[in-house]
Amino acid sequence: MAANGEEQQTQAGRHQEVGHKSLLQSDALYQYILETSVYPREPECMKELRELTAKHPWNIMTTSADEGQFLNMLLKLINAKNTMEIGVYTGYSLLATALAIPEDGKILAMDINRENYELGLPVIEKAGVANKIEFKEGPALPVLDQMIEDGKYHGSYDFIFVDADKDNYINYHKRLIELVKVGGLIGYDNTLWNGSVVAPADAPMRKYVRYYRDFVLELNKALAADPRIEICMLPVGDGITLCRRIK
Ligand code: SAM
Ligand code: CA
């Protein structure tokens, strides 16, 4: 009885916890994906980092486990080696990336907050992949500007994951399109922005959802109209738009 009760409580907790992450029609279906395909194959270190992050007050920001699994497979499929991540938080997507790329692979990881990165770092170190990461603390935009000015980073990235300040995504895109290889990928995260992209302007929304909504809408239009890329918007996590540079 006790075990059953406990299990029910865990299920209910998880259901709530994942509710906002899912763009599927039913939370039960999302739970099915997690229980059937994601959790049974989630590496122990990713589970540890996910559970550690769940205790953090800003845990709503973390990449979901199904998206972590997706990123991990995507990176292997494209043989990504030289990668970048903008927006690290405690490092769940970073760890998914670090595990997917080869031993001599690299991730330039940027975040304005080092403290949260350092929270997850012991797990990443224990997994033996911290050597692939170069963490830069601070806003990403000036770093990108510097890289473009340097000239030697042009067309050098296989994969770039953007998961930070949504009001800068267009500014990131202007720079990243030069830094990613022709044939390489940029992934913009949260492009369905809590489903708010289709909500009427006067619909009730959390303050931050409303604030960033227009920026996400503008980005989605700009990406669809950009002839330098092919795009694919996937309802994974909170929506991810993959952009493959073609020229
Ligand atoms: N990818 C992370 C994960 O898997 O847990 C989640 C990233 S979280 C949604 C967004 C992060 O972007 C925050 O950690 C925040 O500190 C960072 N951020 C916000 N503005 C930034 C900026 N201008 N440059 C770099 N990072 C920024
Ligand atoms: Ca995200």
XYZ file of C-alpha atoms in Angstrom, residues 17-136:
120
model
C 6.335 18.879 -13.293
C 6.249 17.996 -16.967
C 2.874 19.535 -17.792
C 4.270 22.861 -18.951
C 7.015 21.175 -20.951
C 4.678 19.313 -23.189
C 3.065 20.636 -26.320
C 1.320 17.304 -26.876
C -2.442 17.182 -26.481
C -2.248 14.964 -23.454
C 0.185 14.917 -20.565
C -0.372 11.154 -20.374
C 1.095 10.778 -23.855
C 4.111 12.835 -22.882
C 4.501 10.741 -19.731
C 4.382 7.656 -21.963
C 7.297 9.003 -24.052
C 9.323 9.678 -20.916
C 8.598 6.360 -19.236
C 8.940 4.207 -22.367
C 11.722 5.770 -24.351
C 13.551 8.449 -22.384
C 14.040 7.457 -18.736
C 15.016 3.829 -19.442
C 17.838 5.032 -21.718
C 18.877 8.185 -19.876
C 22.549 7.964 -18.848
C 23.001 7.854 -15.062
C 24.872 11.190 -15.074
C 22.034 12.938 -16.915
C 19.536 11.526 -14.435
C 21.692 12.791 -11.586
C 21.923 16.261 -13.126
C 18.187 16.323 -13.851
C 17.370 15.402 -10.243
C 19.844 17.919 -8.868
C 18.373 20.640 -11.096
C 14.800 19.751 -10.076
C 15.655 21.020 -6.569
C 16.805 24.413 -7.867
C 14.318 27.308 -7.687
C 14.666 28.128 -11.409
C 14.229 24.530 -12.555
C 11.589 25.618 -15.074
C 14.526 26.718 -17.276
C 16.084 23.293 -17.682
C 15.996 21.333 -20.917
C 13.516 18.467 -20.634
C 14.754 14.878 -20.634
C 13.150 14.073 -24.004
C 14.795 17.104 -25.590
C 18.121 16.089 -24.055
C 17.752 12.670 -25.665
C 16.829 14.313 -28.973
C 19.862 16.640 -28.923
C 22.171 13.772 -28.041
C 21.000 11.712 -31.014
C 20.936 14.693 -33.387
C 24.550 15.561 -32.597
C 25.642 11.986 -33.234
C 23.708 11.870 -36.514
C 25.442 14.980 -37.839
C 28.846 13.947 -36.427
C 29.122 17.237 -34.593
C 32.553 17.986 -33.213
C 32.924 21.730 -32.836
C 29.870 23.099 -31.012
C 28.613 26.109 -29.112
C 25.901 26.592 -26.516
C 24.398 29.930 -25.503
C 22.463 29.536 -22.233
C 23.825 26.789 -19.985
C 21.968 27.072 -16.627
C 22.934 23.879 -14.716
C 24.095 22.130 -17.881
C 21.542 19.477 -18.864
C 21.707 20.228 -22.612
C 25.433 20.830 -22.219
C 25.925 17.339 -20.800
C 23.730 15.843 -23.554
C 26.061 17.560 -26.044
C 29.303 16.654 -24.266
C 28.309 12.969 -24.190
C 27.444 12.986 -27.905
C 30.556 14.558 -29.391
C 33.863 12.697 -29.795
C 36.703 12.765 -27.255
C 38.416 15.630 -29.110
C 35.119 17.501 -29.591
C 34.643 21.015 -28.195
C 31.823 23.070 -26.720
C 32.092 26.799 -26.248
C 29.487 27.302 -23.509
C 28.339 30.762 -22.492
C 26.173 32.027 -19.685
C 25.934 35.205 -17.629
C 25.584 33.013 -14.527
C 28.549 30.895 -13.495
C 27.011 29.798 -10.203
C 24.356 27.618 -11.844
C 26.914 26.097 -14.214
C 29.070 25.236 -11.213
C 26.141 23.539 -9.528
C 26.021 20.931 -12.291
C 29.759 20.878 -13.010
C 30.680 18.106 -10.522
C 28.265 15.770 -12.337
C 29.784 16.710 -15.707
C 33.277 16.168 -14.304
C 32.310 12.805 -12.863
C 30.973 11.809 -16.294
C 34.470 12.483 -17.664
C 33.456 15.038 -20.303
C 34.326 18.390 -18.683
C 37.539 18.521 -20.756
C 35.411 19.171 -23.867
C 33.876 22.323 -22.378
C 35.182 25.867 -22.449
C 32.878 27.930 -20.242
C 32.742 31.695 -20.688
